């Protein structure tokens, strides 16, 4: 009888060397549902991390505000549109440190990079932030605040961040653009300047216009920067707020450059087909990306007009 690959809740497998020229990534189409306790939420996340590790993924991505379902753990009042601002400020941030520690443990136990989505936190300056976390198997945890906030986030009194994270995962240099941030090409061009060739996009949208803004933004950034974009959406509903429930929508997506080298005419390397919770897995070839950038079919990065851009920016007063 073969030995089970799982023992004491941990996946037994050889550590995957982070020096090869490809990376197997998993992105979660993550269901928003009432999470009655922190442990219930962590069990939900860990089940998907375990599935990703069993498929030999080296990175798994979760969506924006992934822990929103923990509003289902409120017991001392009914969560309504009248309480939601206070709940975002005072209730959800209480879980964030423990969620990050859970991510750190999962990354170590399953030998996988856990890009655990974003979560509400109150910063040292007292502001409400929408912060994404990346936990590495060696125990490191990195973070980045969402930069471009929605009108709804501004109405909550949240504040956008001012810094962009650049990190290494396997052969890739990785950046993070949270949901609406993917719609601003200035950020991705800065990331490319810093060597980024993969962008992670945790996302939360609640109408079909939002879906298309994020999906189109992902595809545009992949085309104009000749890189990979991995997007994880939140979907479903927790029936909260009770007087106006949020319904999140979206499909997980992995996209790349549109050219002869990559060989996918629409650039969509993988996407989900169902409206259920799913794990989308793909192998991303770093050498293929290098070849795409070296010999672009369209103008690409190599044929940019940097002198002209500098002139135009000067005229704009940038």
PDB file of N, CA and C in Angstrom, residues 12-108:
ATOM      1  N   UNK A  12       3.000  15.726   2.540  1.00  0.00           N
ATOM      2  CA  UNK A  12       4.360  15.208   2.486  1.00  0.00           C
ATOM      3  C   UNK A  12       4.818  15.166   1.037  1.00  0.00           C
ATOM      4  N   UNK A  13       5.719  16.049   0.683  1.00  0.00           N
ATOM      5  CA  UNK A  13       6.269  16.034  -0.672  1.00  0.00           C
ATOM      6  C   UNK A  13       7.631  16.690  -0.638  1.00  0.00           C
ATOM      7  N   UNK A  14       8.402  16.421  -1.644  1.00  0.00           N
ATOM      8  CA  UNK A  14       9.708  17.034  -1.711  1.00  0.00           C
ATOM      9  C   UNK A  14       9.558  18.536  -1.904  1.00  0.00           C
ATOM     10  N   UNK A  15      10.426  19.297  -1.273  1.00  0.00           N
ATOM     11  CA  UNK A  15      10.386  20.728  -1.493  1.00  0.00           C
ATOM     12  C   UNK A  15      10.692  21.016  -2.956  1.00  0.00           C
ATOM     13  N   UNK A  16       9.872  21.898  -3.532  1.00  0.00           N
ATOM     14  CA  UNK A  16      10.030  22.224  -4.947  1.00  0.00           C
ATOM     15  C   UNK A  16      11.131  23.261  -5.106  1.00  0.00           C
ATOM     16  N   UNK A  17      12.167  22.972  -5.882  1.00  0.00           N
ATOM     17  CA  UNK A  17      13.230  23.953  -6.049  1.00  0.00           C
ATOM     18  C   UNK A  17      12.726  25.200  -6.750  1.00  0.00           C
ATOM     19  N   UNK A  18      13.083  26.376  -6.220  1.00  0.00           N
ATOM     20  CA  UNK A  18      12.629  27.632  -6.790  1.00  0.00           C
ATOM     21  C   UNK A  18      13.667  28.198  -7.759  1.00  0.00           C
ATOM     22  N   UNK A  19      14.270  27.360  -8.562  1.00  0.00           N
ATOM     23  CA  UNK A  19      15.291  27.826  -9.498  1.00  0.00           C
ATOM     24  C   UNK A  19      14.964  27.443 -10.929  1.00  0.00           C
ATOM     25  N   UNK A  20      13.906  26.657 -11.126  1.00  0.00           N
ATOM     26  CA  UNK A  20      13.580  26.236 -12.482  1.00  0.00           C
ATOM     27  C   UNK A  20      12.922  27.377 -13.242  1.00  0.00           C
ATOM     28  N   UNK A  21      12.729  27.185 -14.549  1.00  0.00           N
ATOM     29  CA  UNK A  21      12.267  28.268 -15.410  1.00  0.00           C
ATOM     30  C   UNK A  21      10.756  28.296 -15.575  1.00  0.00           C
ATOM     31  N   UNK A  22      10.016  27.576 -14.758  1.00  0.00           N
ATOM     32  CA  UNK A  22       8.563  27.643 -14.807  1.00  0.00           C
ATOM     33  C   UNK A  22       8.024  27.624 -13.385  1.00  0.00           C
ATOM     34  N   UNK A  23       6.773  28.014 -13.252  1.00  0.00           N
ATOM     35  CA  UNK A  23       6.121  28.061 -11.949  1.00  0.00           C
ATOM     36  C   UNK A  23       4.692  27.594 -12.122  1.00  0.00           C
ATOM     37  N   UNK A  24       4.282  26.650 -11.277  1.00  0.00           N
ATOM     38  CA  UNK A  24       2.891  26.212 -11.294  1.00  0.00           C
ATOM     39  C   UNK A  24       2.120  27.072 -10.297  1.00  0.00           C
ATOM     40  N   UNK A  25       1.125  27.796 -10.804  1.00  0.00           N
ATOM     41  CA  UNK A  25       0.347  28.695  -9.957  1.00  0.00           C
ATOM     42  C   UNK A  25      -1.091  28.206  -9.880  1.00  0.00           C
ATOM     43  N   UNK A  26      -1.727  28.496  -8.758  1.00  0.00           N
ATOM     44  CA  UNK A  26      -3.145  28.202  -8.572  1.00  0.00           C
ATOM     45  C   UNK A  26      -3.836  29.493  -8.141  1.00  0.00           C
ATOM     46  N   UNK A  27      -4.998  29.755  -8.705  1.00  0.00           N
ATOM     47  CA  UNK A  27      -5.788  30.902  -8.280  1.00  0.00           C
ATOM     48  C   UNK A  27      -7.178  30.410  -7.924  1.00  0.00           C
ATOM     49  N   UNK A  28      -7.723  30.965  -6.849  1.00  0.00           N
ATOM     50  CA  UNK A  28      -8.969  30.466  -6.279  1.00  0.00           C
ATOM     51  C   UNK A  28     -10.141  31.349  -6.682  1.00  0.00           C
ATOM     52  N   UNK A  29     -11.177  30.719  -7.185  1.00  0.00           N
ATOM     53  CA  UNK A  29     -12.487  31.358  -7.328  1.00  0.00           C
ATOM     54  C   UNK A  29     -13.194  31.083  -6.006  1.00  0.00           C
ATOM     55  N   UNK A  30     -13.080  32.059  -5.087  1.00  0.00           N
ATOM     56  CA  UNK A  30     -13.341  31.835  -3.663  1.00  0.00           C
ATOM     57  C   UNK A  30     -14.752  32.260  -3.290  1.00  0.00           C
ATOM     58  N   UNK A  31     -15.486  31.351  -2.655  1.00  0.00           N
ATOM     59  CA  UNK A  31     -16.879  31.615  -2.339  1.00  0.00           C
ATOM     60  C   UNK A  31     -17.033  32.482  -1.089  1.00  0.00           C
ATOM     61  N   UNK A  32     -17.777  33.582  -1.242  1.00  0.00           N
ATOM     62  CA  UNK A  32     -18.186  34.392  -0.097  1.00  0.00           C
ATOM     63  C   UNK A  32     -19.381  33.713   0.555  1.00  0.00           C
ATOM     64  N   UNK A  33     -19.222  33.340   1.806  1.00  0.00           N
ATOM     65  CA  UNK A  33     -20.301  32.689   2.544  1.00  0.00           C
ATOM     66  C   UNK A  33     -20.155  33.063   4.012  1.00  0.00           C
ATOM     67  N   UNK A  34     -21.224  32.920   4.804  1.00  0.00           N
ATOM     68  CA  UNK A  34     -21.107  33.276   6.222  1.00  0.00           C
ATOM     69  C   UNK A  34     -20.089  32.379   6.916  1.00  0.00           C
ATOM     70  N   UNK A  35     -19.085  32.993   7.517  1.00  0.00           N
ATOM     71  CA  UNK A  35     -18.080  32.264   8.294  1.00  0.00           C
ATOM     72  C   UNK A  35     -18.364  32.574   9.762  1.00  0.00           C
ATOM     73  N   UNK A  36     -18.851  31.593  10.516  1.00  0.00           N
ATOM     74  CA  UNK A  36     -19.337  31.838  11.870  1.00  0.00           C
ATOM     75  C   UNK A  36     -18.222  32.012  12.898  1.00  0.00           C
ATOM     76  N   UNK A  37     -17.022  31.518  12.563  1.00  0.00           N
ATOM     77  CA  UNK A  37     -15.877  31.653  13.460  1.00  0.00           C
ATOM     78  C   UNK A  37     -14.618  31.846  12.629  1.00  0.00           C
ATOM     79  N   UNK A  38     -13.574  32.346  13.284  1.00  0.00           N
ATOM     80  CA  UNK A  38     -12.275  32.460  12.610  1.00  0.00           C
ATOM     81  C   UNK A  38     -11.799  31.092  12.157  1.00  0.00           C
ATOM     82  N   UNK A  39     -11.964  30.068  12.985  1.00  0.00           N
ATOM     83  CA  UNK A  39     -11.497  28.733  12.626  1.00  0.00           C
ATOM     84  C   UNK A  39     -12.220  28.210  11.395  1.00  0.00           C
ATOM     85  N   UNK A  40     -13.513  28.496  11.287  1.00  0.00           N
ATOM     86  CA  UNK A  40     -14.257  28.068  10.106  1.00  0.00           C
ATOM     87  C   UNK A  40     -13.677  28.715   8.854  1.00  0.00           C
ATOM     88  N   UNK A  41     -13.355  29.993   8.940  1.00  0.00           N
ATOM     89  CA  UNK A  41     -12.749  30.672   7.792  1.00  0.00           C
ATOM     90  C   UNK A  41     -11.382  30.073   7.458  1.00  0.00           C
ATOM     91  N   UNK A  42     -10.537  29.868   8.469  1.00  0.00           N
ATOM     92  CA  UNK A  42      -9.204  29.314   8.219  1.00  0.00           C
ATOM     93  C   UNK A  42      -9.293  27.910   7.651  1.00  0.00           C
ATOM     94  N   UNK A  43     -10.261  27.112   8.102  1.00  0.00           N
ATOM     95  CA  UNK A  43     -10.447  25.771   7.549  1.00  0.00           C
ATOM     96  C   UNK A  43     -10.853  25.851   6.078  1.00  0.00           C
ATOM     97  N   UNK A  44     -11.704  26.816   5.760  1.00  0.00           N
ATOM     98  CA  UNK A  44     -12.120  27.040   4.370  1.00  0.00           C
ATOM     99  C   UNK A  44     -10.901  27.324   3.490  1.00  0.00           C
ATOM    100  N   UNK A  45     -10.061  28.244   3.957  1.00  0.00           N
ATOM    101  CA  UNK A  45      -8.855  28.610   3.206  1.00  0.00           C
ATOM    102  C   UNK A  45      -7.891  27.428   3.113  1.00  0.00           C
ATOM    103  N   UNK A  46      -7.680  26.755   4.237  1.00  0.00           N
ATOM    104  CA  UNK A  46      -6.685  25.683   4.251  1.00  0.00           C
ATOM    105  C   UNK A  46      -7.079  24.524   3.336  1.00  0.00           C
ATOM    106  N   UNK A  47      -8.373  24.248   3.234  1.00  0.00           N
ATOM    107  CA  UNK A  47      -8.799  23.191   2.319  1.00  0.00           C
ATOM    108  C   UNK A  47      -8.371  23.474   0.886  1.00  0.00           C
ATOM    109  N   UNK A  48      -8.404  24.730   0.501  1.00  0.00           N
ATOM    110  CA  UNK A  48      -8.005  25.107  -0.859  1.00  0.00           C
ATOM    111  C   UNK A  48      -6.490  25.156  -1.004  1.00  0.00           C
ATOM    112  N   UNK A  49      -5.792  25.606   0.031  1.00  0.00           N
ATOM    113  CA  UNK A  49      -4.322  25.569   0.006  1.00  0.00           C
ATOM    114  C   UNK A  49      -3.849  24.123  -0.137  1.00  0.00           C
ATOM    115  N   UNK A  50      -4.469  23.219   0.616  1.00  0.00           N
ATOM    116  CA  UNK A  50      -4.108  21.803   0.550  1.00  0.00           C
ATOM    117  C   UNK A  50      -4.337  21.250  -0.844  1.00  0.00           C
ATOM    118  N   UNK A  51      -5.479  21.579  -1.462  1.00  0.00           N
ATOM    119  CA  UNK A  51      -5.766  21.107  -2.818  1.00  0.00           C
ATOM    120  C   UNK A  51      -4.732  21.639  -3.801  1.00  0.00           C
ATOM    121  N   UNK A  52      -4.350  22.908  -3.650  1.00  0.00           N
ATOM    122  CA  UNK A  52      -3.349  23.483  -4.543  1.00  0.00           C
ATOM    123  C   UNK A  52      -2.012  22.767  -4.385  1.00  0.00           C
ATOM    124  N   UNK A  53      -1.617  22.496  -3.157  1.00  0.00           N
ATOM    125  CA  UNK A  53      -0.357  21.799  -2.908  1.00  0.00           C
ATOM    126  C   UNK A  53      -0.390  20.384  -3.453  1.00  0.00           C
ATOM    127  N   UNK A  54      -1.521  19.706  -3.316  1.00  0.00           N
ATOM    128  CA  UNK A  54      -1.645  18.342  -3.850  1.00  0.00           C
ATOM    129  C   UNK A  54      -1.498  18.320  -5.363  1.00  0.00           C
ATOM    130  N   UNK A  55      -1.819  19.438  -6.024  1.00  0.00           N
ATOM    131  CA  UNK A  55      -1.643  19.543  -7.478  1.00  0.00           C
ATOM    132  C   UNK A  55      -0.271  20.119  -7.845  1.00  0.00           C
ATOM    133  N   UNK A  56       0.610  20.177  -6.831  1.00  0.00           N
ATOM    134  CA  UNK A  56       1.995  20.617  -7.012  1.00  0.00           C
ATOM    135  C   UNK A  56       2.121  22.093  -7.371  1.00  0.00           C
ATOM    136  N   UNK A  57       1.107  22.881  -7.040  1.00  0.00           N
ATOM    137  CA  UNK A  57       1.232  24.325  -7.225  1.00  0.00           C
ATOM    138  C   UNK A  57       2.271  24.866  -6.253  1.00  0.00           C
ATOM    139  N   UNK A  58       2.966  25.891  -6.695  1.00  0.00           N
ATOM    140  CA  UNK A  58       3.990  26.531  -5.871  1.00  0.00           C
ATOM    141  C   UNK A  58       3.535  27.870  -5.319  1.00  0.00           C
ATOM    142  N   UNK A  59       2.425  28.370  -5.828  1.00  0.00           N
ATOM    143  CA  UNK A  59       1.817  29.604  -5.349  1.00  0.00           C
ATOM    144  C   UNK A  59       0.313  29.470  -5.479  1.00  0.00           C
ATOM    145  N   UNK A  60      -0.410  29.965  -4.464  1.00  0.00           N
ATOM    146  CA  UNK A  60      -1.873  29.980  -4.537  1.00  0.00           C
ATOM    147  C   UNK A  60      -2.354  31.372  -4.167  1.00  0.00           C
ATOM    148  N   UNK A  61      -3.281  31.904  -4.973  1.00  0.00           N
ATOM    149  CA  UNK A  61      -3.778  33.264  -4.808  1.00  0.00           C
ATOM    150  C   UNK A  61      -5.238  33.267  -4.379  1.00  0.00           C
ATOM    151  N   UNK A  62      -5.555  34.104  -3.381  1.00  0.00           N
ATOM    152  CA  UNK A  62      -6.923  34.316  -2.905  1.00  0.00           C
ATOM    153  C   UNK A  62      -7.356  35.744  -3.234  1.00  0.00           C
ATOM    154  N   UNK A  63      -8.668  36.048  -3.105  1.00  0.00           N
ATOM    155  CA  UNK A  63      -9.182  37.325  -3.610  1.00  0.00           C
ATOM    156  C   UNK A  63      -9.065  38.501  -2.649  1.00  0.00           C
ATOM    157  N   UNK A  64      -9.497  39.634  -3.140  1.00  0.00           N
ATOM    158  CA  UNK A  64      -9.599  40.850  -2.345  1.00  0.00           C
ATOM    159  C   UNK A  64     -10.640  40.670  -1.242  1.00  0.00           C
ATOM    160  N   UNK A  65     -10.339  41.220  -0.070  1.00  0.00           N
ATOM    161  CA  UNK A  65     -11.247  41.178   1.078  1.00  0.00           C
ATOM    162  C   UNK A  65     -11.815  39.775   1.275  1.00  0.00           C
ATOM    163  N   UNK A  66     -10.894  38.812   1.239  1.00  0.00           N
ATOM    164  CA  UNK A  66     -11.277  37.396   1.287  1.00  0.00           C
ATOM    165  C   UNK A  66     -11.993  37.023   2.573  1.00  0.00           C
ATOM    166  N   UNK A  67     -11.740  37.765   3.648  1.00  0.00           N
ATOM    167  CA  UNK A  67     -12.326  37.425   4.950  1.00  0.00           C
ATOM    168  C   UNK A  67     -13.639  38.155   5.230  1.00  0.00           C
ATOM    169  N   UNK A  68     -14.247  38.744   4.198  1.00  0.00           N
ATOM    170  CA  UNK A  68     -15.512  39.455   4.378  1.00  0.00           C
ATOM    171  C   UNK A  68     -16.591  38.562   4.974  1.00  0.00           C
ATOM    172  N   UNK A  69     -16.542  37.268   4.672  1.00  0.00           N
ATOM    173  CA  UNK A  69     -17.533  36.339   5.206  1.00  0.00           C
ATOM    174  C   UNK A  69     -17.558  36.289   6.720  1.00  0.00           C
ATOM    175  N   UNK A  70     -16.482  36.760   7.379  1.00  0.00           N
ATOM    176  CA  UNK A  70     -16.451  36.760   8.841  1.00  0.00           C
ATOM    177  C   UNK A  70     -17.423  37.769   9.453  1.00  0.00           C
ATOM    178  N   UNK A  71     -18.057  38.594   8.637  1.00  0.00           N
ATOM    179  CA  UNK A  71     -19.163  39.392   9.151  1.00  0.00           C
ATOM    180  C   UNK A  71     -20.277  38.485   9.669  1.00  0.00           C
ATOM    181  N   UNK A  72     -20.279  37.237   9.205  1.00  0.00           N
ATOM    182  CA  UNK A  72     -21.237  36.260   9.712  1.00  0.00           C
ATOM    183  C   UNK A  72     -20.969  35.853  11.149  1.00  0.00           C
ATOM    184  N   UNK A  73     -19.825  36.245  11.685  1.00  0.00           N
ATOM    185  CA  UNK A  73     -19.489  35.923  13.076  1.00  0.00           C
ATOM    186  C   UNK A  73     -19.974  36.983  14.056  1.00  0.00           C
ATOM    187  N   UNK A  74     -20.545  38.081  13.549  1.00  0.00           N
ATOM    188  CA  UNK A  74     -21.085  39.116  14.435  1.00  0.00           C
ATOM    189  C   UNK A  74     -22.301  38.544  15.167  1.00  0.00           C
ATOM    190  N   UNK A  75     -22.294  38.626  16.478  1.00  0.00           N
ATOM    191  CA  UNK A  75     -23.388  38.044  17.268  1.00  0.00           C
ATOM    192  C   UNK A  75     -24.123  39.064  18.125  1.00  0.00           C
ATOM    193  N   UNK A  76     -23.550  40.258  18.310  1.00  0.00           N
ATOM    194  CA  UNK A  76     -24.174  41.204  19.234  1.00  0.00           C
ATOM    195  C   UNK A  76     -25.092  42.219  18.561  1.00  0.00           C
ATOM    196  N   UNK A  77     -25.183  42.166  17.215  1.00  0.00           N
ATOM    197  CA  UNK A  77     -26.115  43.034  16.507  1.00  0.00           C
ATOM    198  C   UNK A  77     -26.334  42.489  15.102  1.00  0.00           C
ATOM    199  N   UNK A  78     -27.365  42.959  14.461  1.00  0.00           N
ATOM    200  CA  UNK A  78     -27.620  42.618  13.068  1.00  0.00           C
ATOM    201  C   UNK A  78     -26.763  43.506  12.182  1.00  0.00           C
ATOM    202  N   UNK A  79     -26.043  42.893  11.232  1.00  0.00           N
ATOM    203  CA  UNK A  79     -25.184  43.662  10.330  1.00  0.00           C
ATOM    204  C   UNK A  79     -26.050  44.234   9.211  1.00  0.00           C
ATOM    205  N   UNK A  80     -26.174  45.546   9.191  1.00  0.00           N
ATOM    206  CA  UNK A  80     -26.984  46.239   8.191  1.00  0.00           C
ATOM    207  C   UNK A  80     -26.150  47.343   7.552  1.00  0.00           C
ATOM    208  N   UNK A  81     -26.747  48.029   6.609  1.00  0.00           N
ATOM    209  CA  UNK A  81     -26.041  49.153   5.989  1.00  0.00           C
ATOM    210  C   UNK A  81     -25.750  50.251   7.007  1.00  0.00           C
ATOM    211  N   UNK A  82     -26.517  50.289   8.091  1.00  0.00           N
ATOM    212  CA  UNK A  82     -26.276  51.289   9.130  1.00  0.00           C
ATOM    213  C   UNK A  82     -25.080  50.935  10.006  1.00  0.00           C
ATOM    214  N   UNK A  83     -24.720  49.649  10.082  1.00  0.00           N
ATOM    215  CA  UNK A  83     -23.605  49.228  10.953  1.00  0.00           C
ATOM    216  C   UNK A  83     -22.345  48.881  10.180  1.00  0.00           C
ATOM    217  N   UNK A  84     -22.442  48.778   8.851  1.00  0.00           N
ATOM    218  CA  UNK A  84     -21.351  48.176   8.088  1.00  0.00           C
ATOM    219  C   UNK A  84     -20.044  48.972   8.207  1.00  0.00           C
ATOM    220  N   UNK A  85     -20.122  50.299   8.268  1.00  0.00           N
ATOM    221  CA  UNK A  85     -18.890  51.075   8.409  1.00  0.00           C
ATOM    222  C   UNK A  85     -18.182  50.734   9.709  1.00  0.00           C
ATOM    223  N   UNK A  86     -18.939  50.700  10.800  1.00  0.00           N
ATOM    224  CA  UNK A  86     -18.353  50.342  12.089  1.00  0.00           C
ATOM    225  C   UNK A  86     -17.816  48.915  12.071  1.00  0.00           C
ATOM    226  N   UNK A  87     -18.529  47.989  11.408  1.00  0.00           N
ATOM    227  CA  UNK A  87     -18.080  46.602  11.353  1.00  0.00           C
ATOM    228  C   UNK A  87     -16.781  46.467  10.565  1.00  0.00           C
ATOM    229  N   UNK A  88     -16.629  47.239   9.492  1.00  0.00           N
ATOM    230  CA  UNK A  88     -15.389  47.197   8.721  1.00  0.00           C
ATOM    231  C   UNK A  88     -14.224  47.784   9.518  1.00  0.00           C
ATOM    232  N   UNK A  89     -14.502  48.785  10.338  1.00  0.00           N
ATOM    233  CA  UNK A  89     -13.448  49.428  11.114  1.00  0.00           C
ATOM    234  C   UNK A  89     -13.093  48.649  12.375  1.00  0.00           C
ATOM    235  N   UNK A  90     -14.112  48.140  13.075  1.00  0.00           N
ATOM    236  CA  UNK A  90     -13.888  47.608  14.415  1.00  0.00           C
ATOM    237  C   UNK A  90     -13.946  46.087  14.523  1.00  0.00           C
ATOM    238  N   UNK A  91     -14.716  45.430  13.632  1.00  0.00           N
ATOM    239  CA  UNK A  91     -14.900  43.982  13.786  1.00  0.00           C
ATOM    240  C   UNK A  91     -13.920  43.196  12.921  1.00  0.00           C
ATOM    241  N   UNK A  92     -13.948  43.408  11.621  1.00  0.00           N
ATOM    242  CA  UNK A  92     -13.106  42.593  10.737  1.00  0.00           C
ATOM    243  C   UNK A  92     -11.607  42.745  11.011  1.00  0.00           C
ATOM    244  N   UNK A  93     -11.085  43.940  11.290  1.00  0.00           N
ATOM    245  CA  UNK A  93      -9.638  44.043  11.549  1.00  0.00           C
ATOM    246  C   UNK A  93      -9.157  43.242  12.752  1.00  0.00           C
ATOM    247  N   UNK A  94     -10.064  42.897  13.668  1.00  0.00           N
ATOM    248  CA  UNK A  94      -9.663  42.117  14.835  1.00  0.00           C
ATOM    249  C   UNK A  94      -9.171  40.722  14.450  1.00  0.00           C
ATOM    250  N   UNK A  95      -9.558  40.235  13.284  1.00  0.00           N
ATOM    251  CA  UNK A  95      -9.169  38.895  12.850  1.00  0.00           C
ATOM    252  C   UNK A  95      -7.871  38.877  12.049  1.00  0.00           C
ATOM    253  N   UNK A  96      -7.439  40.033  11.554  1.00  0.00           N
ATOM    254  CA  UNK A  96      -6.413  40.034  10.502  1.00  0.00           C
ATOM    255  C   UNK A  96      -5.084  39.450  10.968  1.00  0.00           C
ATOM    256  N   UNK A  97      -4.615  39.796  12.151  1.00  0.00           N
ATOM    257  CA  UNK A  97      -3.336  39.251  12.621  1.00  0.00           C
ATOM    258  C   UNK A  97      -3.382  37.728  12.692  1.00  0.00           C
ATOM    259  N   UNK A  98      -4.491  37.166  13.181  1.00  0.00           N
ATOM    260  CA  UNK A  98      -4.605  35.707  13.272  1.00  0.00           C
ATOM    261  C   UNK A  98      -4.719  35.070  11.890  1.00  0.00           C
ATOM    262  N   UNK A  99      -5.369  35.763  10.954  1.00  0.00           N
ATOM    263  CA  UNK A  99      -5.441  35.258   9.582  1.00  0.00           C
ATOM    264  C   UNK A  99      -4.040  35.194   8.973  1.00  0.00           C
ATOM    265  N   UNK A 100      -3.259  36.245   9.185  1.00  0.00           N
ATOM    266  CA  UNK A 100      -1.893  36.272   8.640  1.00  0.00           C
ATOM    267  C   UNK A 100      -1.056  35.162   9.256  1.00  0.00           C
ATOM    268  N   UNK A 101      -1.201  34.932  10.544  1.00  0.00           N
ATOM    269  CA  UNK A 101      -0.456  33.832  11.174  1.00  0.00           C
ATOM    270  C   UNK A 101      -0.909  32.487  10.616  1.00  0.00           C
ATOM    271  N   UNK A 102      -2.194  32.351  10.337  1.00  0.00           N
ATOM    272  CA  UNK A 102      -2.684  31.127   9.703  1.00  0.00           C
ATOM    273  C   UNK A 102      -2.083  30.934   8.329  1.00  0.00           C
ATOM    274  N   UNK A 103      -1.984  32.000   7.554  1.00  0.00           N
ATOM    275  CA  UNK A 103      -1.352  31.930   6.241  1.00  0.00           C
ATOM    276  C   UNK A 103       0.110  31.526   6.364  1.00  0.00           C
ATOM    277  N   UNK A 104       0.807  32.101   7.339  1.00  0.00           N
ATOM    278  CA  UNK A 104       2.222  31.780   7.549  1.00  0.00           C
ATOM    279  C   UNK A 104       2.385  30.277   7.823  1.00  0.00           C
ATOM    280  N   UNK A 105       1.520  29.738   8.688  1.00  0.00           N
ATOM    281  CA  UNK A 105       1.596  28.307   9.018  1.00  0.00           C
ATOM    282  C   UNK A 105       1.303  27.452   7.785  1.00  0.00           C
ATOM    283  N   UNK A 106       0.277  27.821   7.014  1.00  0.00           N
ATOM    284  CA  UNK A 106      -0.074  27.035   5.825  1.00  0.00           C
ATOM    285  C   UNK A 106       1.056  27.049   4.801  1.00  0.00           C
ATOM    286  N   UNK A 107       1.683  28.204   4.613  1.00  0.00           N
ATOM    287  CA  UNK A 107       2.797  28.295   3.665  1.00  0.00           C
ATOM    288  C   UNK A 107       3.923  27.354   4.071  1.00  0.00           C
ATOM    289  N   UNK A 108       4.197  27.307   5.372  1.00  0.00           N
ATOM    290  CA  UNK A 108       5.263  26.430   5.873  1.00  0.00           C
ATOM    291  C   UNK A 108       4.848  24.962   5.777  1.00  0.00           C
TER     292      UNK A 108
END
